[in-house]
Amino acid sequence: MGEGSHLMGTDRSDQPASPQTARTATVVVLSLAVAVVLGDAGVVTLALPEILRDFGAQVWGVAWVLIAFNLVLTLVAVPAARLCVRGDPAVATATGLVGFAAATTVCAVAPSLGVLIAARAAQAAGGALVIVGSLEMLVAAIGVERAGVRRWAAAGVAGAALGPVIGGLLTSAFSWRAIFVVQIPIVLLALPAAIALRGRVVERRRPTLDTSPDRPHVLANLALALLSAALTAALFLLVLLLVDGWSRSPAVAAVAVTAVPVAALAAGPVFRGVRAGTRSEAVAGSVMIAGGLTGLALLPGAELVWTLAPQVLIGLGLGLSVDSLTAAALRDRIPRAIHGGWTIAARHAGVVVGLAILTPIFTADLRHAQTPAEEAIARLVLDAPLPASTKLDLAEQLGRRLSAERGRVPDLRPAFEALQVPATQATAVAALERGLDDQLKRAATRAFRTAFLVAAGLALLALGPALALRDRSRS
Amino acid sequence: MRRLALPLIAVVLVGAVLGVQVAAGGGHYIPLRPANPCTPRPVSPIPAQLEPLAEQIVLLGLDSAACRLGISRERLVLALAQTRSPDPRESAALKAGLVDAVDRLDRQGLLPKVSQLLPQALDQANLPGIVKTLIGAIPGPVVDNLLPTAPLLRRTIDELDINRLLHELTDPSQLNSVLQSAILQAALRQILDRVHP
C-alpha cells in the first residue's frame, strides 16, 4: 500500500498541455455525469406514488424500481472498476455513458413496470462504468489525487442528495418519465470528454498495474453501507410519508426535502473549520443522522415545518460522514478505481439492505394502522354534532372510500363531496372533515415510526466502524 | 479536544431537536383511541323530537352492547357496518344495550313524554288522515297515561328485528317503516295491556 500514492499524486507539470477551460469543462461534465448516475439511485423516490398509480402496482413492486438500480450497481461496481483498471478508463466511461443513456431512454418510454425495472438494472450496469471510470478521469483531469477524489465524492453526495428533489419537481411539473428524459443529454455531455481522454489516463496510471492491489477499507465501507441504509429511510420513507400519508403534492414534497441536500452542502463550510479528523466527522455524522431519523419518528404534527430540523440534522450528518468515509476508504489505496468501486458497492448495498428491511416494516405498519384509523373515524362520526340521518349517509360514503383504498391511506374528500346537507350543518360537516383528515394523518405518521426508528438504529450501528477508524486530520 | 468537538456538537444538536419535538407532543401524535364503552358517557338534555331521542338511545345502546361484548363501541359499529348481519350474540347484546339506554335515560328523567313526540310521529306515520286526526285529538295526559315513554320504548325494542333494521340502514323510507311498525305494535300491545291488565 502507499506505493501508488506517489504515482497518483502527480503534479500538473507532467500533464499534457491543455487549456485551463478545457480542463474545467472536462471536470464539470464528468462531475455532472457522476452526480446524475448516483442521483439516479433515489431520483424516482418522489415519482413512486405516480408510478404506482400509472402501473396499478403495489408498494413492494414499485420499490423494485429503486432496488433493481441499487442492487445491480452494488454487484457491478467492483467488476466495472476491474475493467477500468485492466483497460482504458476513458473507453470504459464512454461505453458506460452510451449504455446508461440507452437504458435511460427505455426507462422514459417503459410500457410496463417489468420493462421499467429491467431498464433500471441496465442503467445501473452502464452507470457503474461511468462512476468508476470518472474517478480515474477526474484525478487525471485535475492532476492532484486528493482533489480529484474529493471532487468525485462531492459529486456523488450532491447527486444522491439532490436526486429525489429534482425527480420530485420534474414529476410534479411534467411526469415521472421526464426524470429520465432530462438525464439523457446531461450524461451524453461527458461523452466528448471521455473520448478526448482516451489513452491518456492509461499512460499515467500504467506503473500501478505491476503492484498488488490493496485490500478494501472494511471499516469505512461498512460504515458507508450502514449510513446509506439509514439515509434511504430518510429520503424514501419521508417522501412516501409526505406524498401518501400527508397528501402533499410531489412538488411540495420535493421542496420540503431540499433541507437535506442544502444542509449536506452546508456541512463542509460549517464544520470543516474544526479540522476534527476523519473519525470525528464520521462519528458526528452518524450521531446526527441517527438523531434526525429519531426526530422523524417522533413528529408532533403533520405540518412540514416539523420535518425541517430532523432533515437538517440528517443533511449535516450526510455531508460530514459520507464524504469523509469515502476519502478514508480511498486514501493511499490502489488501484483507486477498484476502491472507488468498493465504496459505491458498499453504499448501494446499504440502500438495498435498507429498502429490504424497511419496506416490509412500514407496509405492514401501514396495514396495521388501518384498524386504529377506522376506529378513530368511527368515533368522530358517531360523536359529531350532526343529525343521525346525515351520519348514516356519511358513514355509507366513508365505508365505500375505506374499502376502495384498502392498504393505502384513503382520500376521504369524495365522501364529503357526495354528501348533501343543509347549510345549517355545513360548519359541523367541515369540522368533521378536518377532524377525520387529522386522524388519517396521525395514523399514517404513526405507521412510519418503527421504520424511522429502525433506520436510526442502522445509523447508530455505523458508530461501531466509525469509532474504530484511524483518525487523520483532513487538513 | 478538537476530536471531541464535532461529536459533542452533534449530541447537543440532536438533543435540542429531540427535546423540542418531545416537548411539542412528539410520540403522542397518534389516532384517537376508542373510549371505554363500560364507562358511562355524560348525556345532555334531549329535545322532544324523535330523531335526537332515537340517536341518543342508539349511541348509549351501542356503548352498553359493546361493553357486554367486551369490545369498543367503534369496533362493534364497524363490524356491523361490514357484515350487516349480526350473529345471535351480537343481536342479543344490541337489544339488551338499547334497553339499558332507555333505563338510564328514564332514571335520569331525560325521556320526553309520548304526547310531546306524538305530533311528529303522526306526521311521519303512514296512516289515513282521519286516523291521524282522531289520535291527535286525544288529550296529552290521556296519551301519557296510556303510553308511558320508557315501557313503550322497551316494548318497541323488544319488537325490533335487528337484522332487518341493519339491512335497511341506508334506505330511510324502509328504515322508517321498520321503526314505525315496531312502535305501532308496541303501542297497541301496551294499550291492550292497560285496558285488559
XYZ file of C-alpha atoms in Angstrom:
672
model
C 0.000 0.000 0.000
C 1.084 3.521 -0.428
C 3.255 2.708 -3.382
C 0.714 4.098 -5.688
C 0.301 7.326 -3.845
C 3.339 8.942 -5.338
C 2.263 7.721 -8.745
C -1.197 9.107 -8.464
C -0.377 12.203 -6.552
C 1.330 13.650 -9.572
C 1.567 17.356 -10.012
C 0.236 19.195 -13.017
C 3.615 19.713 -14.674
C 3.696 16.199 -16.185
C 0.266 16.545 -17.752
C -0.096 17.057 -21.454
C -0.567 20.734 -22.054
C -4.262 21.590 -22.280
C -6.128 24.842 -21.923
C -7.495 25.546 -18.451
C -11.007 25.993 -19.798
C -10.977 22.592 -21.473
C -9.827 21.008 -18.211
C -12.520 22.840 -16.247
C -15.157 21.779 -18.756
C -13.990 18.167 -18.503
C -14.190 18.260 -14.706
C -17.670 19.825 -14.813
C -19.194 17.381 -17.303
C -17.647 14.351 -15.581
C -18.872 15.596 -12.175
C -22.325 16.097 -13.664
C -22.311 12.558 -15.071
C -21.313 11.118 -11.668
C -23.981 13.217 -9.933
C -26.665 12.112 -12.408
C -25.784 8.409 -12.120
C -25.569 8.452 -8.322
C -28.623 10.701 -8.138
C -30.459 8.022 -10.089
C -30.287 5.792 -7.016
C -33.030 7.893 -5.448
C -34.267 10.127 -8.253
C -37.523 8.215 -8.672
C -38.329 8.279 -4.950
C -40.856 11.099 -5.284
C -42.192 9.632 -8.502
C -43.007 6.271 -6.879
C -46.612 7.203 -5.968
C -47.261 8.283 -9.584
C -45.565 5.169 -10.995
C -47.615 3.132 -8.529
C -50.826 4.678 -9.897
C -49.739 4.528 -13.570
C -48.986 0.821 -13.467
C -51.588 -0.074 -10.823
C -48.860 -1.754 -8.780
C -48.315 -2.347 -5.072
C -45.767 -0.500 -2.923
C -43.476 -3.533 -2.742
C -43.480 -3.925 -6.560
C -42.726 -0.269 -7.139
C -39.924 -0.345 -4.569
C -38.099 -2.588 -7.081
C -37.688 0.446 -9.352
C -35.282 1.660 -6.654
C -33.993 -1.737 -5.527
C -33.100 -3.002 -9.057
C -30.876 0.009 -9.752
C -29.091 -0.130 -6.407
C -28.743 -3.921 -6.396
C -27.141 -4.031 -9.862
C -24.878 -1.090 -9.001
C -23.767 -2.984 -5.884
C -22.977 -6.131 -7.841
C -21.366 -4.461 -10.858
C -19.350 -1.600 -9.289
C -16.220 -3.636 -8.435
C -16.160 -5.739 -11.660
C -16.624 -2.481 -13.622
C -13.682 -0.997 -11.714
C -11.545 -4.053 -12.626
C -12.421 -3.444 -16.287
C -11.296 0.161 -15.913
C -8.027 -0.908 -14.304
C -7.254 -3.518 -16.978
C -8.321 -1.356 -19.887
C -8.730 2.315 -20.576
C -10.987 4.128 -18.051
C -11.925 6.659 -20.732
C -13.162 3.908 -23.056
C -14.999 2.212 -20.166
C -16.596 5.537 -19.233
C -17.633 6.264 -22.825
C -19.155 2.775 -23.122
C -20.927 3.267 -19.802
C -22.281 6.669 -20.865
C -23.752 5.232 -24.081
C -25.208 2.212 -22.228
C -26.616 4.415 -19.481
C -28.203 6.805 -21.997
C -29.744 3.909 -23.950
C -31.180 2.290 -20.818
C -32.454 5.662 -19.618
C -34.296 6.096 -22.929
C -36.025 2.749 -22.356
C -36.951 3.874 -18.813
C -38.537 7.024 -20.254
C -40.820 5.070 -22.577
C -41.316 1.925 -20.459
C -44.775 0.479 -21.185
C -44.890 -1.657 -18.020
C -43.406 -1.922 -14.561
C -41.405 -5.002 -15.609
C -39.727 -3.156 -18.501
C -39.016 -0.174 -16.252
C -37.354 -2.380 -13.633
C -35.269 -4.208 -16.283
C -34.195 -0.891 -17.840
C -33.257 0.438 -14.393
C -30.986 -2.601 -13.944
C -29.344 -1.883 -17.322
C -28.982 1.785 -16.321
C -27.077 0.719 -13.206
C -24.718 -1.516 -15.232
C -23.812 1.380 -17.549
C -23.765 3.783 -14.611
C -21.215 1.636 -12.729
C -18.714 2.046 -15.606
C -19.382 5.801 -15.667
C -18.797 6.217 -11.923
C -15.592 4.216 -11.531
C -14.174 5.412 -14.852
C -14.901 9.011 -13.920
C -12.903 8.632 -10.700
C -9.731 7.925 -12.680
C -10.547 10.593 -15.256
C -11.301 13.286 -12.668
C -7.993 12.613 -10.925
C -6.257 12.746 -14.309
C -8.083 15.915 -15.359
C -7.475 17.739 -12.068
C -3.946 16.366 -11.727
C -3.988 16.024 -7.928
C -5.211 12.741 -6.440
C -6.806 14.108 -3.273
C -8.587 16.934 -5.092
C -9.825 14.521 -7.762
C -11.150 12.049 -5.199
C -12.859 14.826 -3.227
C -14.463 16.185 -6.382
C -15.703 12.682 -7.258
C -17.073 12.081 -3.731
C -18.682 15.539 -3.581
C -20.375 15.000 -6.958
C -21.760 11.714 -5.636
C -23.044 13.272 -2.405
C -24.646 16.178 -4.301
C -26.272 13.780 -6.768
C -27.573 11.453 -4.057
C -28.939 14.358 -2.023
C -30.433 16.373 -4.892
C -31.736 13.393 -6.907
C -35.053 12.979 -5.076
C -35.683 16.750 -5.093
C -35.117 17.159 -8.828
C -37.087 13.968 -9.505
C -39.994 15.316 -7.481
C -40.035 18.662 -9.254
C -39.914 17.030 -12.694
C -42.668 14.588 -11.746
C -44.795 17.419 -10.499
C -44.169 19.692 -13.496
C -44.412 17.036 -16.217
C -44.453 13.322 -15.377
C -42.179 10.693 -13.876
C -40.970 9.937 -17.416
C -39.448 13.456 -17.592
C -36.938 12.365 -14.919
C -35.339 10.035 -17.433
C -35.690 12.306 -20.466
C -33.609 15.111 -18.912
C -30.829 12.730 -17.857
C -30.007 11.629 -21.407
C -28.445 14.887 -22.742
C -26.721 15.599 -19.408
C -24.792 12.310 -19.328
C -24.037 12.479 -23.053
C -22.322 15.850 -22.440
C -19.495 13.852 -20.856
C -19.029 11.644 -23.929
C -16.692 14.022 -25.864
C -14.580 14.493 -22.714
C -14.281 10.724 -22.248
C -13.295 10.236 -25.880
C -10.765 13.103 -25.679
C -9.075 11.499 -22.639
C -8.773 8.110 -24.376
C -5.283 6.652 -23.853
C -4.061 9.466 -21.607
C -5.342 8.052 -18.293
C -3.837 4.621 -19.105
C -0.441 6.135 -19.803
C -0.384 7.973 -16.477
C -1.551 5.024 -14.442
C 0.321 2.112 -16.050
C 3.039 1.615 -13.365
C 0.403 0.809 -10.730
C -0.626 -2.321 -12.618
C 2.587 -4.018 -11.540
C 1.791 -3.609 -7.863
C -0.542 -5.922 -5.924
C -3.863 -4.286 -5.109
C -4.567 -3.065 -1.577
C -7.336 -4.668 0.437
C -10.591 -2.728 0.672
C -11.000 -0.478 3.714
C -13.548 -2.668 5.528
C -14.420 -0.249 8.345
C -15.013 2.781 6.135
C -17.017 0.738 3.629
C -19.082 -0.918 6.378
C -19.888 2.479 7.896
C -20.808 3.781 4.427
C -23.139 0.795 3.894
C -24.899 1.268 7.239
C -25.283 5.027 6.794
C -26.580 4.581 3.262
C -29.181 2.132 4.546
C -30.255 4.739 7.095
C -30.229 7.571 4.558
C -32.502 5.549 2.289
C -35.065 5.766 5.029
C -34.574 9.481 5.328
C -35.429 10.100 1.701
C -37.608 7.140 0.652
C -39.768 6.972 3.771
C -40.032 10.722 4.287
C -41.161 11.243 0.712
C -43.754 8.466 0.982
C -44.964 9.938 4.267
C -45.337 13.411 2.742
C -46.992 12.321 -0.510
C -49.034 9.281 0.506
C -49.511 9.849 4.226
C -49.974 13.622 4.351
C -51.387 14.001 0.791
C -48.815 16.601 -0.252
C -48.065 17.051 -3.952
C -44.708 15.761 -5.243
C -43.687 19.394 -5.864
C -44.355 20.391 -2.254
C -42.610 17.242 -1.032
C -39.641 17.982 -3.299
C -39.302 21.498 -1.918
C -39.736 20.179 1.638
C -36.940 17.605 1.319
C -34.473 20.151 -0.086
C -33.499 20.693 3.550
C -31.368 17.517 3.341
C -29.193 18.490 0.322
C -28.928 22.129 1.438
C -27.702 21.038 4.880
C -25.407 18.415 3.295
C -23.764 21.050 1.120
C -23.513 23.428 4.091
C -21.880 20.801 6.327
C -18.444 21.283 4.776
C -18.216 25.068 5.162
C -19.849 24.900 8.613
C -17.772 22.149 10.228
C -14.574 21.697 8.216
C -13.007 24.644 10.013
C -12.939 22.476 13.148
C -10.464 20.091 11.385
C -11.621 17.334 13.677
C -10.389 14.401 11.579
C -12.000 11.555 9.686
C -13.126 9.567 12.728
C -14.694 12.561 14.480
C -16.514 13.577 11.318
C -17.802 10.053 10.734
C -18.907 9.691 14.373
C -20.591 13.102 14.460
C -22.258 12.395 11.112
C -23.616 9.055 12.321
C -24.981 10.656 15.509
C -26.691 13.419 13.513
C -28.240 11.004 11.006
C -29.498 8.751 13.827
C -30.836 11.789 15.705
C -32.560 13.188 12.627
C -34.236 9.864 11.904
C -35.380 9.616 15.530
C -36.792 13.124 15.117
C -38.784 11.931 12.096
C -40.082 9.038 14.201
C -41.273 11.488 16.872
C -43.068 14.102 14.773
C -45.534 16.094 16.886
C -47.765 17.031 13.944
C -48.350 16.711 10.215
C -47.021 20.189 9.373
C -43.995 20.278 7.061
C -42.149 22.565 9.458
C -41.748 19.693 11.939
C -39.690 17.736 9.413
C -37.196 20.555 8.830
C -34.959 20.281 11.911
C -34.641 16.466 11.631
C -33.857 16.865 7.926
C -31.181 19.456 8.658
C -29.583 17.035 11.138
C -29.657 14.273 8.506
C -28.202 16.582 5.844
C -25.392 17.768 8.105
C -24.652 14.154 9.039
C -24.658 13.138 5.385
C -22.309 15.952 4.382
C -19.909 15.175 7.219
C -19.824 11.389 7.125
C -20.185 10.164 3.535
C -17.547 12.490 2.147
C -15.028 11.749 4.898
C -15.670 7.988 4.875
C -15.245 7.876 1.084
C -11.965 9.770 1.375
C -10.830 7.369 4.133
C -11.750 4.339 2.004
C -9.698 5.615 -0.962
C -6.771 7.260 0.813
C -3.429 5.693 -0.222
C -5.089 2.634 -1.738
C -4.507 1.284 -5.221
C -5.925 0.658 -7.703
C -8.037 3.697 -6.959
C -10.873 2.742 -9.335
C -11.368 -0.593 -7.557
C -11.523 1.080 -4.154
C -13.910 3.635 -5.610
C -15.929 0.652 -6.824
C -15.931 -0.796 -3.310
C -17.313 2.439 -1.835
C -20.049 2.513 -4.481
C -20.837 -1.174 -3.892
C -20.949 -0.584 -0.119
C -23.204 2.465 -0.371
C -25.662 0.863 -2.723
C -25.647 -2.445 -0.874
C -26.676 -0.325 2.105
C -29.501 1.204 0.086
C -30.710 -2.261 -0.975
C -30.489 -3.612 2.574
C -32.242 -0.514 3.871
C -35.085 -0.913 1.386
C -35.288 -4.662 2.007
C -35.517 -4.157 5.776
C -37.640 -1.025 5.892
C -40.199 -1.550 3.111
C -41.835 -4.610 4.722
C -41.801 -2.872 8.104
C -43.630 0.246 7.006
C -46.018 -1.526 4.603
C -47.013 -3.896 7.427
C -47.350 -0.961 9.826
C -49.454 0.899 7.261
C -51.801 -2.106 7.101
C -51.919 -2.339 10.890
C -52.644 1.405 11.092
C -55.938 0.798 9.317
C -57.800 -0.501 12.362
C -56.963 2.399 14.717
C -57.656 4.867 11.882
C -61.066 3.316 11.187
C -61.911 3.312 14.892
C -60.914 6.957 15.236
C -63.022 7.846 12.194
C -65.989 5.886 13.579
C -65.652 7.654 16.924
C -65.602 11.126 15.387
C -68.573 10.368 13.128
C -70.611 8.864 15.989
C -69.898 11.823 18.280
C -70.298 14.530 15.590
C -72.976 17.163 16.335
C -74.944 16.119 13.248
C -78.372 14.512 12.812
C -78.409 10.712 12.732
C -79.595 10.720 9.108
C -76.553 12.762 7.994
C -74.244 10.476 9.952
C -75.757 7.424 8.274
C -75.303 8.957 4.799
C -71.727 9.908 5.588
C -70.923 6.508 7.109
C -72.095 4.857 3.904
C -69.847 7.084 1.756
C -66.860 6.725 4.094
C -67.262 2.951 4.139
C -67.001 2.917 0.338
C -63.826 5.037 0.384
C -62.185 2.916 3.080
C -62.868 -0.366 1.306
C -61.884 1.066 -2.123
C -58.434 2.081 -0.893
C -57.680 -0.828 1.402
C -53.931 -0.954 2.157
C -53.378 2.724 1.245
C -54.139 5.962 3.038
C -57.629 6.805 1.752
C -58.717 10.163 0.370
C -61.973 10.978 2.188
C -62.782 14.159 0.242
C -65.045 12.390 -2.290
C -67.167 11.082 0.612
C -67.796 14.633 1.799
C -68.276 15.985 -1.723
C -71.028 13.427 -2.289
C -72.775 14.466 0.934
C -75.730 16.820 0.537
C -76.548 18.665 3.750
C -78.483 21.830 4.598
C -76.471 24.995 5.185
C -77.087 24.758 8.942
C -74.966 21.583 9.076
C -72.162 22.835 6.805
C -69.927 24.074 9.639
C -70.195 20.823 11.590
C -69.553 18.784 8.433
C -66.467 20.871 7.587
C -65.148 20.445 11.145
C -65.747 16.699 10.907
C -63.871 16.516 7.585
C -60.904 18.317 9.139
C -61.040 16.002 12.142
C -61.084 12.851 10.004
C -58.216 14.167 7.852
C -56.214 14.780 11.025
C -56.898 11.234 12.222
C -55.679 9.777 8.922
C -52.503 11.844 9.131
C -51.962 10.717 12.705
C -52.383 7.073 11.681
C -50.031 7.423 8.680
C -47.385 9.257 10.726
C -47.591 6.589 13.419
C -47.249 3.866 10.759
C -43.852 5.205 9.656
C -42.475 5.476 13.209
C -40.996 1.981 13.555
C -39.299 2.170 10.139
C -37.683 5.513 11.034
C -36.526 4.115 14.387
C -35.051 1.012 12.713
C -33.247 3.326 10.273
C -31.938 5.366 13.207
C -30.670 2.084 14.662
C -28.774 1.379 11.419
C -27.122 4.812 11.644
C -26.150 4.108 15.263
C -24.640 0.772 14.180
C -22.360 2.776 11.869
C -20.841 4.279 15.014
C -19.014 0.964 15.605
C -16.842 1.009 12.471
C -16.644 4.832 12.589
C -15.144 4.752 16.094
C -12.633 2.114 15.012
C -11.293 4.264 12.146
C -7.757 5.581 12.340
C -8.157 9.293 12.914
C -6.434 11.551 10.435
C -6.913 15.230 10.082
C -8.416 16.249 6.769
C -6.297 19.353 6.633
C -10.251 18.271 22.450
C -10.671 19.119 18.779
C -11.523 15.475 18.122
C -14.329 15.611 20.673
C -15.730 18.927 19.450
C -17.704 17.624 16.472
C -19.300 14.625 18.261
C -20.221 16.944 21.155
C -21.793 19.468 18.781
C -23.707 16.595 17.154
C -25.024 15.340 20.504
C -26.097 18.860 21.548
C -27.899 19.496 18.227
C -29.661 16.117 18.365
C -30.656 16.694 21.998
C -32.073 20.118 21.180
C -34.126 18.895 18.219
C -35.490 15.838 20.020
C -36.170 17.878 23.167
C -38.298 20.385 21.236
C -40.175 17.626 19.403
C -40.944 15.602 22.518
C -42.000 18.759 24.383
C -44.379 19.573 21.499
C -46.049 16.161 21.786
C -43.814 14.029 19.563
C -44.509 10.378 20.242
C -48.132 11.128 21.156
C -49.250 12.108 17.674
C -51.432 9.040 17.236
C -55.053 8.414 16.231
C -57.837 8.996 18.749
C -58.376 5.864 20.823
C -61.893 4.495 21.380
C -63.318 5.343 24.792
C -64.056 2.545 27.284
C -67.664 1.588 26.472
C -68.244 0.449 30.074
C -67.620 3.972 31.412
C -70.912 5.904 31.177
C -70.742 8.949 28.916
C -72.369 12.179 30.055
C -75.792 12.712 28.460
C -77.090 16.167 27.666
C -80.826 17.027 27.676
C -82.651 15.603 24.668
C -85.034 17.776 22.627
C -88.580 16.369 22.472
C -88.119 15.081 18.931
C -87.942 11.577 17.535
C -84.558 11.693 15.764
C -82.458 13.090 18.642
C -84.145 10.658 21.055
C -83.523 7.694 18.762
C -79.912 8.762 18.208
C -79.237 9.094 21.936
C -80.726 5.694 22.644
C -78.697 4.112 19.843
C -75.424 5.749 20.992
C -75.899 4.732 24.634
C -77.153 1.326 23.494
C -74.055 0.742 21.381
C -71.870 1.541 24.406
C -73.746 -0.901 26.566
C -73.775 -3.618 23.866
C -70.045 -3.170 23.231
C -69.380 -3.345 26.973
C -71.323 -6.619 27.148
C -69.355 -7.989 24.173
C -66.013 -6.785 25.560
C -65.105 -4.660 22.515
C -65.123 -0.942 21.748
C -68.258 0.818 20.531
C -66.385 1.782 17.348
C -65.269 -1.797 16.630
C -68.857 -3.006 17.084
C -70.175 -0.340 14.693
C -67.525 -1.155 12.080
C -68.244 -4.885 12.402
C -71.982 -4.298 11.985
C -71.359 -1.974 9.012
C -69.287 -4.641 7.311
C -71.486 -7.678 7.816
C -74.952 -6.112 8.252
C -75.870 -9.498 9.765
C -75.055 -9.672 13.448
C -74.661 -13.085 14.995
C -77.184 -14.069 17.723
C -74.793 -12.966 20.470
C -74.416 -9.514 18.914
C -78.186 -9.228 18.315
C -78.917 -10.078 21.945
C -76.249 -7.639 23.156
C -77.675 -4.884 20.927
C -81.224 -5.368 22.220
C -80.037 -5.520 25.822
C -77.871 -2.447 25.245
C -80.789 -0.440 23.849
C -82.924 -1.410 26.851
C -80.056 -0.346 29.163
C -80.008 3.027 27.365
C -83.758 3.540 27.882
C -83.413 2.569 31.560
C -80.604 5.071 32.036
C -82.459 7.941 30.344
C -85.564 7.042 32.339
C -83.616 7.071 35.623
C -82.155 10.467 34.771
C -85.566 11.841 33.795
C -84.369 12.651 30.290
C -87.105 10.843 28.330
C -89.691 13.168 26.765
C -93.374 12.314 27.191
C -95.109 10.439 24.364
C -97.613 13.307 23.998
C -94.684 15.577 23.115
C -93.465 13.170 20.411
C -96.915 12.280 19.067
C -97.443 15.192 16.599
C -94.118 14.499 14.872
C -94.765 10.748 14.922
C -98.199 11.237 13.340
C -96.701 13.486 10.647
C -94.308 10.723 9.605
C -96.752 7.799 10.063
C -98.305 6.031 7.073
C -101.820 6.261 8.494
C -105.056 7.512 6.930
C -105.694 11.183 7.604
C -108.836 10.511 9.644
C -106.941 8.187 11.960
C -104.178 10.796 12.424
C -106.847 13.400 13.266
C -108.533 11.113 15.789
C -105.299 10.170 17.527
C -104.198 13.807 17.512
C -107.413 14.768 19.287
C -106.674 12.552 22.301
C -105.660 14.804 25.218
C -101.969 14.698 26.157
C -102.463 13.439 29.738
C -104.527 10.523 28.448
C -101.826 9.596 25.925
C -99.119 9.777 28.587
C -101.209 7.722 30.986
C -101.858 5.027 28.395
C -98.355 5.070 26.927
C -95.595 5.936 29.422
C -92.419 6.541 27.388
C -89.992 4.061 28.969
C -92.249 0.966 28.835
C -93.279 1.876 25.263
C -89.626 2.130 24.197
C -88.739 -1.152 25.930
C -91.594 -2.912 24.103
C -90.549 -1.271 20.820
C -87.015 -2.585 21.244
C -88.436 -5.991 22.007
C -90.459 -5.875 18.767
C -87.493 -4.752 16.666
C -85.980 -7.092 14.104
C -82.328 -6.057 14.499
C -81.176 -7.869 11.338
C -83.784 -6.168 9.191
C -83.093 -2.817 10.821
C -79.391 -3.074 9.951
C -80.170 -4.091 6.374
C -82.395 -1.058 5.913
C -79.966 1.458 7.481
C -79.115 3.100 4.160
C -82.733 3.346 2.966
C -84.501 5.996 5.072
C -88.025 5.070 3.942
C -87.543 1.373 4.681
C -85.867 2.226 7.978
C -88.844 4.395 8.971
C -91.196 1.623 8.002
C -89.376 -0.907 10.223
C -89.344 1.508 13.160
C -92.974 2.574 12.737
C -94.106 -0.998 12.563
C -92.253 -1.815 15.800
C -93.571 1.307 17.569
C -97.153 0.656 16.431
C -97.020 -2.963 17.582
C -95.559 -1.914 20.907
C -98.155 0.844 21.403
C -101.049 -1.498 20.617
C -99.767 -4.149 22.996
C -99.237 -1.574 25.712
C -102.740 -0.131 25.302
C -104.200 -3.626 25.325
C -102.275 -4.409 28.483
C -103.644 -1.263 30.111
C -107.199 -1.990 29.003
C -107.034 -5.713 29.878
C -104.399 -5.980 32.581
